[in-house]
Coordinates of N, CA and C and ligand atoms in Angstrom, one line a residue:
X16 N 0.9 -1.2 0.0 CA 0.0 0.0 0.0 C 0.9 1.2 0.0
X17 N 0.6 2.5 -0.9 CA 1.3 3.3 -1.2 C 1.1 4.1 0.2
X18 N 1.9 5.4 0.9 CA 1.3 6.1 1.8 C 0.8 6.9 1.4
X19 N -0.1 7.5 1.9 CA -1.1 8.3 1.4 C -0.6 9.9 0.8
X20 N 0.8 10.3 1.0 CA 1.7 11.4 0.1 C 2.0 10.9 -1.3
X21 N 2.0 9.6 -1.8 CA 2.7 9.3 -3.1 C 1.4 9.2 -4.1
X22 N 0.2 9.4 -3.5 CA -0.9 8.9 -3.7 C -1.7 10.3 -4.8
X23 N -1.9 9.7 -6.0 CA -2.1 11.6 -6.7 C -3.5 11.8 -6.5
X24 N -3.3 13.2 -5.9 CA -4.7 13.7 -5.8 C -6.2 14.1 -7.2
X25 N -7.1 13.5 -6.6 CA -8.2 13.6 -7.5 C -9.1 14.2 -7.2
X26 N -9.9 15.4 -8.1 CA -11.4 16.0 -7.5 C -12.2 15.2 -8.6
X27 N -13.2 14.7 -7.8 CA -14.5 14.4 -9.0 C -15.7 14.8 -8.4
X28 N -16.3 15.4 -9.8 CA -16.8 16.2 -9.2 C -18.6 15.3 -10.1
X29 N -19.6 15.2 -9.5 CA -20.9 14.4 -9.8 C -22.0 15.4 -9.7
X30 N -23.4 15.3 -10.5 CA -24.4 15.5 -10.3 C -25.2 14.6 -9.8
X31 N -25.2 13.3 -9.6 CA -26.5 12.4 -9.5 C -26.4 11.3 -8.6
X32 N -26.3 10.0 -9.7 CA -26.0 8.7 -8.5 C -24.6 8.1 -7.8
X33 N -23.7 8.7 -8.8 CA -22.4 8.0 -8.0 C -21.5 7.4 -8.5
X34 N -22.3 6.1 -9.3 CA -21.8 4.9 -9.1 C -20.9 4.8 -10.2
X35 N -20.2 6.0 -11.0 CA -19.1 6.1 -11.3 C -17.3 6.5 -10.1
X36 N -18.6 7.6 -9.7 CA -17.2 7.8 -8.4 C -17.1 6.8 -7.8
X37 N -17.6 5.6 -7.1 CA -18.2 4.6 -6.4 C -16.9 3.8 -7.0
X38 N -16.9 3.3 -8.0 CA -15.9 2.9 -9.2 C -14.4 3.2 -8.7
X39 N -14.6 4.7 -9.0 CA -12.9 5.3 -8.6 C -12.4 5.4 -7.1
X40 N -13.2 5.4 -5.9 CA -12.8 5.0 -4.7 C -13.1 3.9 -4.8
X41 N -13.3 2.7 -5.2 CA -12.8 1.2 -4.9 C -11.7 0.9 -5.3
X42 N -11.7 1.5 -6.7 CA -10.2 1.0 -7.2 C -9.0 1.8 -6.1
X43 N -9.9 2.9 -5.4 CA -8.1 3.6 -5.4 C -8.2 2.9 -3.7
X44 N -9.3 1.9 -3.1 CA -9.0 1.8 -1.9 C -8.5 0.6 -2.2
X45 N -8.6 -0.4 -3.0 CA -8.0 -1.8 -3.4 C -6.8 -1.1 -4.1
X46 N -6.2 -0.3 -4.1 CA -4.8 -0.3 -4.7 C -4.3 -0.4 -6.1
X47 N -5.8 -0.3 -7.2 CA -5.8 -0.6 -8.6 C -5.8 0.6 -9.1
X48 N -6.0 1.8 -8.3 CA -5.5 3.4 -9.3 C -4.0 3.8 -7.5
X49 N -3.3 4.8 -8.2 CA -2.4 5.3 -7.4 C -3.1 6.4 -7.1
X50 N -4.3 6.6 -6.7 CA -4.4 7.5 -6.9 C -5.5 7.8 -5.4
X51 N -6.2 9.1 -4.7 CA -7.2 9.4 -3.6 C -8.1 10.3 -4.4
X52 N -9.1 10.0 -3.8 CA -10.0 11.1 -4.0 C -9.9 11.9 -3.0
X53 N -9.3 13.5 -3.3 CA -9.5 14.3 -2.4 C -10.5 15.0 -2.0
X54 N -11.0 15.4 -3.0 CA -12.8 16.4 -2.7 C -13.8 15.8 -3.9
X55 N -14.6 15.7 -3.5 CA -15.9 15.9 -4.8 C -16.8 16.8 -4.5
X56 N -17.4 17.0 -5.4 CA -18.2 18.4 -5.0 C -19.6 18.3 -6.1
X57 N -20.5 18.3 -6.2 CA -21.7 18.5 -6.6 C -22.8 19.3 -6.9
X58 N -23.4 19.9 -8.3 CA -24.0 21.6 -8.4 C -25.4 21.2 -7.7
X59 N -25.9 19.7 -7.4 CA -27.0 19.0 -7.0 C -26.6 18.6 -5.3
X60 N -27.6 19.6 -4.6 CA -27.5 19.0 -3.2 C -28.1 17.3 -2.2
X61 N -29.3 16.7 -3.8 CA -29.4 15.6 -3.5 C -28.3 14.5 -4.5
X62 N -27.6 14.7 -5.0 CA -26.8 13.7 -5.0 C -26.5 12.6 -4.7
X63 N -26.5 11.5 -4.8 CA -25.9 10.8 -4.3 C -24.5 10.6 -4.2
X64 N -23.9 11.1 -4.8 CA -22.1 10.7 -5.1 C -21.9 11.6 -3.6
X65 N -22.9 12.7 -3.2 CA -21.9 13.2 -2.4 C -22.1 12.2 -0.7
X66 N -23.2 11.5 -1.2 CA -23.5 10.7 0.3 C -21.9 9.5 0.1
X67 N -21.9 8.9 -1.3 CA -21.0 7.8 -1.2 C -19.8 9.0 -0.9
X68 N -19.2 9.9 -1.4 CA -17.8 10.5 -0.8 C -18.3 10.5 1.2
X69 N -19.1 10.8 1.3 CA -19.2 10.9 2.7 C -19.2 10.0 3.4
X70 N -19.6 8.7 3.1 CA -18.8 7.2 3.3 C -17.8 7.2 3.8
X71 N -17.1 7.6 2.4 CA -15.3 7.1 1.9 C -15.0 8.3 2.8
X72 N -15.4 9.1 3.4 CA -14.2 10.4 4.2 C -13.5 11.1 3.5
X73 N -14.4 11.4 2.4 CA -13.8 12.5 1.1 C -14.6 13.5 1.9
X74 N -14.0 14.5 1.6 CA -15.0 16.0 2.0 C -16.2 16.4 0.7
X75 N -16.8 16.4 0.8 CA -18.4 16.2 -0.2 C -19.0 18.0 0.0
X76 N -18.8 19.0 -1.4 CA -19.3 19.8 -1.5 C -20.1 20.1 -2.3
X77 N -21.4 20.8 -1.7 CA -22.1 21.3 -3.0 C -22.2 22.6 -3.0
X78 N -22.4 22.9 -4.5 CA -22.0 24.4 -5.2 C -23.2 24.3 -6.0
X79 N -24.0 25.2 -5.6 CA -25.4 25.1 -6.7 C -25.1 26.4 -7.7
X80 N -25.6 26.3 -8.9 CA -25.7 27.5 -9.8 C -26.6 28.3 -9.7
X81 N -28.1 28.4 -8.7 CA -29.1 29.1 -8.8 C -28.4 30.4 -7.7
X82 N -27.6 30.9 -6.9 CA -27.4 31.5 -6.4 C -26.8 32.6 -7.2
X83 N -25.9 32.0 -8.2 CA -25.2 32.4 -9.2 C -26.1 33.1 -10.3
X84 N -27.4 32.6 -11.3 CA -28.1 32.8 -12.3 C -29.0 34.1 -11.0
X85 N -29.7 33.3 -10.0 CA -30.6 34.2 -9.9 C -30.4 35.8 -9.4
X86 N -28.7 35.8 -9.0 CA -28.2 36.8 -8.4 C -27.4 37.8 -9.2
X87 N -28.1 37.1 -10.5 CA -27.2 38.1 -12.3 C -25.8 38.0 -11.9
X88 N -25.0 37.0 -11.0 CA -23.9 36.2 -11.7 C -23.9 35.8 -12.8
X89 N -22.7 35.4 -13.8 CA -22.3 35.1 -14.4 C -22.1 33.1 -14.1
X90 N -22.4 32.3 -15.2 CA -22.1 31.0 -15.0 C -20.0 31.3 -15.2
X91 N -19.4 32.3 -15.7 CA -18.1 32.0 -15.6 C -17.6 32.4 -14.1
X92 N -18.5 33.1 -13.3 CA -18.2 33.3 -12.0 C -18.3 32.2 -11.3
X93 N -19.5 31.6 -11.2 CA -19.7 29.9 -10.9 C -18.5 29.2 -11.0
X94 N -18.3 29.1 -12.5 CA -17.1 28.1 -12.7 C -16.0 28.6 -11.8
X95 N -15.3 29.8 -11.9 CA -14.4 30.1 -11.3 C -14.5 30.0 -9.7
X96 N -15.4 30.0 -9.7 CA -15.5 30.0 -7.7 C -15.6 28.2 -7.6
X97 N -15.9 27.8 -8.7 CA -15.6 26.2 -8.3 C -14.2 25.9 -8.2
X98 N -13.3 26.4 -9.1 CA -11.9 26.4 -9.1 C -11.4 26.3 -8.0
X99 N -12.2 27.7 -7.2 CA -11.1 28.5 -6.1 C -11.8 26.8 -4.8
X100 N -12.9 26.7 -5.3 CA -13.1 25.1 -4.5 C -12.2 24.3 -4.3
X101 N -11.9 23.8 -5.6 CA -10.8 22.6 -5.6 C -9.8 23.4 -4.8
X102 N -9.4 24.5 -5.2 CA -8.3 24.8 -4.7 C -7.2 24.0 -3.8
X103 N -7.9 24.2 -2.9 CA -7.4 23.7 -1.1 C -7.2 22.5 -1.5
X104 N -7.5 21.7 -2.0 CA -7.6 20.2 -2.6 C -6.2 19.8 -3.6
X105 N -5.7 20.5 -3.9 CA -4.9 20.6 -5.1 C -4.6 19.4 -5.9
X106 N -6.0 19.1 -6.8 CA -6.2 17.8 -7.7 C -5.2 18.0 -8.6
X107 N -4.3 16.9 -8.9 CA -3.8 16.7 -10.2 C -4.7 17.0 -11.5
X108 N -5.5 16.0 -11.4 CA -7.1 15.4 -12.1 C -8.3 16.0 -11.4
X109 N -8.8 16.2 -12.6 CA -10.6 16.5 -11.9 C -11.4 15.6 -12.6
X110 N -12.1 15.1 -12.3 CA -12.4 13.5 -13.2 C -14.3 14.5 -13.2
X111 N -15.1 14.2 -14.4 CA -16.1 14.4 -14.5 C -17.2 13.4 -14.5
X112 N -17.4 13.1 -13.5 CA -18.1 11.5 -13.5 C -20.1 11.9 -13.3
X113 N -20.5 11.9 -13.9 CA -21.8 12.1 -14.2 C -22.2 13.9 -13.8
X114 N -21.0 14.9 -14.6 CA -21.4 16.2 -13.9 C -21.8 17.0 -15.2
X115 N -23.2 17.5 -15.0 CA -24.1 18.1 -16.0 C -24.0 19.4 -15.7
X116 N -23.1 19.5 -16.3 CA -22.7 21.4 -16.1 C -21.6 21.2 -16.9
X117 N -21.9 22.5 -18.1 CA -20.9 22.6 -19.2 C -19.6 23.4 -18.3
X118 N -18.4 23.1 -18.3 CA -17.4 24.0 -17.7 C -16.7 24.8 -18.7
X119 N -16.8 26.0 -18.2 CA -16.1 26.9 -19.4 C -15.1 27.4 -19.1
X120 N -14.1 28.3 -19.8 CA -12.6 28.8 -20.1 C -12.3 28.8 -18.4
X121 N -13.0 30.0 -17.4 CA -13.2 30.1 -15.8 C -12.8 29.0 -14.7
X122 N -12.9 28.1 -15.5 CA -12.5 26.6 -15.1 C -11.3 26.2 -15.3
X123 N -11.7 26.1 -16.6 CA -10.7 25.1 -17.3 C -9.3 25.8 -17.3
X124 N -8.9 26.6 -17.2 CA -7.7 27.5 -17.8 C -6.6 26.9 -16.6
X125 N -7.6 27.0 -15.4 CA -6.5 26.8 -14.1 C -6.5 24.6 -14.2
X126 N -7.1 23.7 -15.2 CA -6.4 22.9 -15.1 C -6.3 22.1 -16.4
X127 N -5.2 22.7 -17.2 CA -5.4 22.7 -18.8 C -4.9 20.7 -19.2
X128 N -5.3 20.2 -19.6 CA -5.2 19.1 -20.4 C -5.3 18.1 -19.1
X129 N -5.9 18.8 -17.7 CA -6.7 17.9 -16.5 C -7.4 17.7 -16.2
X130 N -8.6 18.1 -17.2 CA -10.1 17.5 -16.9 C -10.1 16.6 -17.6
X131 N -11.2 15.3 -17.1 CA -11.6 14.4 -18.1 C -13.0 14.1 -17.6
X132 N -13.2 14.0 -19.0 CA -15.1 13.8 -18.8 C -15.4 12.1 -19.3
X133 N -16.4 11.4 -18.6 CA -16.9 10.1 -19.4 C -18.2 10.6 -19.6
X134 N -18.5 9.9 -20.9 CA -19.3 10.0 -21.6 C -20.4 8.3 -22.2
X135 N -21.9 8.4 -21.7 CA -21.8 6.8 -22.2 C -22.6 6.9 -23.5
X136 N -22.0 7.2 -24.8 CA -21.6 7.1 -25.6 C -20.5 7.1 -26.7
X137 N -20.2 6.6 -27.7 CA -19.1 6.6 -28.9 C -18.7 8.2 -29.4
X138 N -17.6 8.6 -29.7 CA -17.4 9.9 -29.7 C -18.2 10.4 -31.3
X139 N -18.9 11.6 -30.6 CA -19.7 12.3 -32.2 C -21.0 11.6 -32.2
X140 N -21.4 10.7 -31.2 CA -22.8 10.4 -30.8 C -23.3 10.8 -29.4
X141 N -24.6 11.1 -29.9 CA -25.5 11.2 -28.6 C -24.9 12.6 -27.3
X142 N -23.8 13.7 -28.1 CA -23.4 14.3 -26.9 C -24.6 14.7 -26.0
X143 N -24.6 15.0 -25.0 CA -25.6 16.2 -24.0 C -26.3 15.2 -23.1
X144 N -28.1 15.3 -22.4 CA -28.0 14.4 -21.6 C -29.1 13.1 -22.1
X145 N -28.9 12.2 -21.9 CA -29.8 10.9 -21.7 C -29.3 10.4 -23.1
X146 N -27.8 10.3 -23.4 CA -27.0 9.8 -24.4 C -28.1 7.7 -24.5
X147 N -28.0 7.5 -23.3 CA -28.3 5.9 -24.0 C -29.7 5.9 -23.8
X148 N -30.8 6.2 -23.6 CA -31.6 6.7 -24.1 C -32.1 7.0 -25.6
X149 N -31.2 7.9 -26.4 CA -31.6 8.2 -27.4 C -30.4 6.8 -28.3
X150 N -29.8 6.7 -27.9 CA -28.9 5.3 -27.9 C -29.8 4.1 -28.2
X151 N -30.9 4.0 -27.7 CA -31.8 2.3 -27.3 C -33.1 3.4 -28.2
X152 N -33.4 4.3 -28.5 CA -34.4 4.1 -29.4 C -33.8 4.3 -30.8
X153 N -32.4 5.2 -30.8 CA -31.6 5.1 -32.1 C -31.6 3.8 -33.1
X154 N -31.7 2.3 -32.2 CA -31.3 1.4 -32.3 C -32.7 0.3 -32.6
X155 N -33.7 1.2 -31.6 CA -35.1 0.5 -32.6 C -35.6 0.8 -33.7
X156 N -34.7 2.0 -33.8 CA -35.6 2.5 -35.4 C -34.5 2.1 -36.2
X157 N -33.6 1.2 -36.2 CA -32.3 0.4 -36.8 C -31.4 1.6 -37.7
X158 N -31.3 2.9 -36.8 CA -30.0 3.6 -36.7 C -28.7 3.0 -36.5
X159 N -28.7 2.6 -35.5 CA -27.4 1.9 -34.8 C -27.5 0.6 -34.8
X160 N -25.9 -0.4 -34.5 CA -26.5 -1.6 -34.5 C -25.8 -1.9 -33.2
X161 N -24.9 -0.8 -32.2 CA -24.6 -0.7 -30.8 C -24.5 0.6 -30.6
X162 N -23.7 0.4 -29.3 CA -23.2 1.9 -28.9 C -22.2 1.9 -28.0
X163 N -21.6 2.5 -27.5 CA -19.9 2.4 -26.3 C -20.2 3.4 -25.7
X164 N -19.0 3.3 -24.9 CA -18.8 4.6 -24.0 C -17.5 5.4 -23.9
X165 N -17.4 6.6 -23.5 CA -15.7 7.0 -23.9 C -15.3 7.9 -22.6
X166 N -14.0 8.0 -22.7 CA -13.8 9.1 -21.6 C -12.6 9.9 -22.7
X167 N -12.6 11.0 -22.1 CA -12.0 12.5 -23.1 C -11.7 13.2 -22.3
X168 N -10.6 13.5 -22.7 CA -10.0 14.9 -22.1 C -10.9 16.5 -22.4
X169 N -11.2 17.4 -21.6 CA -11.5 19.0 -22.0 C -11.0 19.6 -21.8
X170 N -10.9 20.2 -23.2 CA -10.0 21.3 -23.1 C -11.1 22.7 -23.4
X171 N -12.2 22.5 -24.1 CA -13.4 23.5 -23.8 C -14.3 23.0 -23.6
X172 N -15.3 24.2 -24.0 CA -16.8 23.8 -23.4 C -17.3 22.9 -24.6
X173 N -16.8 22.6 -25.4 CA -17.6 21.7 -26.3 C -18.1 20.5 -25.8
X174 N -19.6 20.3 -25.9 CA -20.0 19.0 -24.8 C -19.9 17.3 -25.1
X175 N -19.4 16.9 -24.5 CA -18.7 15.6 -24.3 C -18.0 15.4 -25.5
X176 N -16.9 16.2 -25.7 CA -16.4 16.2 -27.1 C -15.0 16.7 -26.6
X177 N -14.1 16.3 -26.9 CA -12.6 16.6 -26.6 C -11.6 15.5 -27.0
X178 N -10.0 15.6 -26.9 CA -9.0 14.3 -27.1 C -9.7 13.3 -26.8
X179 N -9.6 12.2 -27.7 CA -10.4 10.4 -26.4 C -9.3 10.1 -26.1
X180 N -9.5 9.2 -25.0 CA -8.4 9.3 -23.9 C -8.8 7.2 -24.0
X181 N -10.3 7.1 -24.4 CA -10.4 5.2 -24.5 C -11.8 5.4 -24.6
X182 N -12.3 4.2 -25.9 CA -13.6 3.9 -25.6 C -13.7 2.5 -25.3
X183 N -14.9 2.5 -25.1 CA -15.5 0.7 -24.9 C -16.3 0.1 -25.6
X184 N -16.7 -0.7 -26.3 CA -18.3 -1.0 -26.9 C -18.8 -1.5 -26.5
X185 N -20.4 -1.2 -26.3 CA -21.0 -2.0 -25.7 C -22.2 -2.5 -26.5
X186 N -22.7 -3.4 -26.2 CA -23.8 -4.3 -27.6 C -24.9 -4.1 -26.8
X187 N -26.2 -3.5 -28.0 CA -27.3 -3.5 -27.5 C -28.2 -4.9 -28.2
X188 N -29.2 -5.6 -27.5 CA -29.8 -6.7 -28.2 C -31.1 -6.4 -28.3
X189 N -31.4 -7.0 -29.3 CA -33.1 -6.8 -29.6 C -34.0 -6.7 -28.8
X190 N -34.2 -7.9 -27.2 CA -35.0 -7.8 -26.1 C -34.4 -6.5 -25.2
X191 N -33.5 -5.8 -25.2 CA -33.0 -5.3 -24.4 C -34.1 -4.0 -24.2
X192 N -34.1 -3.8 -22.7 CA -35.2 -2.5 -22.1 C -34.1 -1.5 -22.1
X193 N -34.8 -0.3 -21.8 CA -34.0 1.0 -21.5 C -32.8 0.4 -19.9
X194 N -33.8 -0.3 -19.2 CA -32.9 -0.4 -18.0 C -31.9 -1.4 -18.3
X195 N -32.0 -2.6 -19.0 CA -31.1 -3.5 -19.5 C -30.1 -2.8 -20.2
X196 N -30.3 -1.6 -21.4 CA -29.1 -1.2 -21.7 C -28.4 -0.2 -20.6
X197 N -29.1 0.7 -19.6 CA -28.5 1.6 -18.6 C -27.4 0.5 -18.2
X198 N -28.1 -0.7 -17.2 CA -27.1 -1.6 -16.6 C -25.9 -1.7 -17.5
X199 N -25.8 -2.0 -18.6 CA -24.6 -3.1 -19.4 C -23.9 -1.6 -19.4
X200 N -24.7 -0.6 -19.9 CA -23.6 0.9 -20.5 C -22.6 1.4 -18.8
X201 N -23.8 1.3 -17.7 CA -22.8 1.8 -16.6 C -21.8 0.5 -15.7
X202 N -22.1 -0.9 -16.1 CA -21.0 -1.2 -16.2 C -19.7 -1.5 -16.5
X203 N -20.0 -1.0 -18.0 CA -19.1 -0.6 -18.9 C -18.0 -0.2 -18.7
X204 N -18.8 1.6 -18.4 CA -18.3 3.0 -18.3 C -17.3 2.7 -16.4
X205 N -17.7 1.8 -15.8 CA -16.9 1.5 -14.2 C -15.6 0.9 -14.6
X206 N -15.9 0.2 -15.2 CA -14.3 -0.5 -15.7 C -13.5 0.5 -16.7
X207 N -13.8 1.1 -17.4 CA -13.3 2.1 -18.7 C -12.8 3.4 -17.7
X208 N -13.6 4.0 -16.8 CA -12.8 5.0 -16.5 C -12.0 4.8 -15.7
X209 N -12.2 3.5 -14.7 CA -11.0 2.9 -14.0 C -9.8 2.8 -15.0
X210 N -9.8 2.3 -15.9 CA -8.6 1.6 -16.5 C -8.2 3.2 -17.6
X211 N -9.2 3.9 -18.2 CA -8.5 5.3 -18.9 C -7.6 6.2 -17.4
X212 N -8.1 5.9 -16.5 CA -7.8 6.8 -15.3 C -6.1 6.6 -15.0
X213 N -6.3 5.0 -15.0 CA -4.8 4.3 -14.7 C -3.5 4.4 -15.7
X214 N -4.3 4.8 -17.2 CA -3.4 5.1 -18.2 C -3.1 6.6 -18.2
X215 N -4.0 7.4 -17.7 CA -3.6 8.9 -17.9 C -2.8 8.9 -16.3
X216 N -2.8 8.5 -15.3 CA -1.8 8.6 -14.2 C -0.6 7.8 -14.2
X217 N -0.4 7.3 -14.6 CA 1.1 6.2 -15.2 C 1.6 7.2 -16.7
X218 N 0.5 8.3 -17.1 CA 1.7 8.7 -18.3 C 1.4 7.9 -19.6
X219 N 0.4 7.2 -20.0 CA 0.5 6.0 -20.3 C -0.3 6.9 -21.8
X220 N -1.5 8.0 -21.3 CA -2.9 8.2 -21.5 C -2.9 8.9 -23.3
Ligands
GAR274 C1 -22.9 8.2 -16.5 O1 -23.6 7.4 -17.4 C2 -22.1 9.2 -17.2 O2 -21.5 8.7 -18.4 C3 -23.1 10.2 -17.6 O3 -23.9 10.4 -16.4 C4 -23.9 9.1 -15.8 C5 -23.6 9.2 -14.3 O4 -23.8 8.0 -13.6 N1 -22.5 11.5 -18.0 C6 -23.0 12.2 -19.1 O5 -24.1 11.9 -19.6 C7 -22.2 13.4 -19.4 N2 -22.8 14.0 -20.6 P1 -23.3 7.9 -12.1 O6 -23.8 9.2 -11.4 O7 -24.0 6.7 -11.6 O8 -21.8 7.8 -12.2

């Protein structure tokens, strides 16, 4: 077991259920990423990702945007005051594991070619939200004849669209329900960002 100084810091940051971050603190508590989650933080106060960091003894923040819009802020003030969040944290990586909020320049500038976003779709499909969704009816109207999932580096605001960093494919089947493809796509996407995570922290990526 590495001590916990060799160990590279990570913010991920969630809107919803988790169970991608869920993913990246198992691997990094079984010793399969080198890596800690330092902070996560969330624009959604029901969350779940921020209950599982609360678990794991991550510090779990939420940052809502309505204080921001309704108080004729700026969403680049937002972003930037999420920055000055991480800050104290000082992530190598900011991993984007289910976070529905486009990040712009305000953001990004302070961590250039260290965000990565997963996406559960193939790159140039289905960007924005309820990608497998439009994925599983894409596929009844014999659009598609699957779909994968990817994780990508941001370098702007372009949405789920940046360097790929790895995809996965995943097969949709004829009986398959909406929830039969969710399951197969998010177990997918748990193994893929684990293993894109472990190639961009080894230098590999
Ligand atoms: C994941 O499927 C992730 O790829 C998707 O949100 C889900 C979060 O699940 N992200 C996007 O759609 C980004 N555009 P989780 O909260 O259980 O990890």
């Amino acid at each position: 077991m590495s001590s916990p100084d060799a160990l590279i810091p990570l913010a991920v940051l969630v809107s919803g259920h988790g169970s991608n971050l869920q993913a990246i603190l198992d691997a990094c508590a079984a010793g399969r990423l080198p890596a800690r989650v330092a902070v996560v933080v969330s624009n959604r106060r029901e969350a779940y990702g921020l209950e599982r960091a609360r678990q794991a003894g991550v510090p779990a923040l939420y940052h809502p945007l309505k204080p921001y819009t309704s108080g004729g802020r700026s969403r680049a003030e937002y972003d930037a005051d999420l920055a000055n969040l991480l800050q104290p944290y000082k992530p190598a990586w900011v991993v984007l594991a289910g976070w529905m909020h486009v990040l712009s320049h305000a953001f990004l500038h302070h961590y250039p070619n260290r965000v990565v976003n997963l996406h559960p779709a193939l790159p140039g499909q289905f960007p924005g939200v309820e990608a497998i969704a439009r994925a599983h009816a894409a596929y009844q109207n014999g659009e598609i004849e699957g779909t994968g999932v990817m994780v990508h580096l941001v370098p702007d605001e372009a949405v789920d669209a940046g360097p790929v960093v790895a995809t996965a494919p995943v097969l949709i089947l004829p009986t398959d329900t909406l929830a039969d493809l969710e399951a197969r796509v998010h177990q997918t996407e748990h193994e893929l960002l684990v293993s894109a995570l472990l190639s961009l922290l080894s230098g590999k990526g």
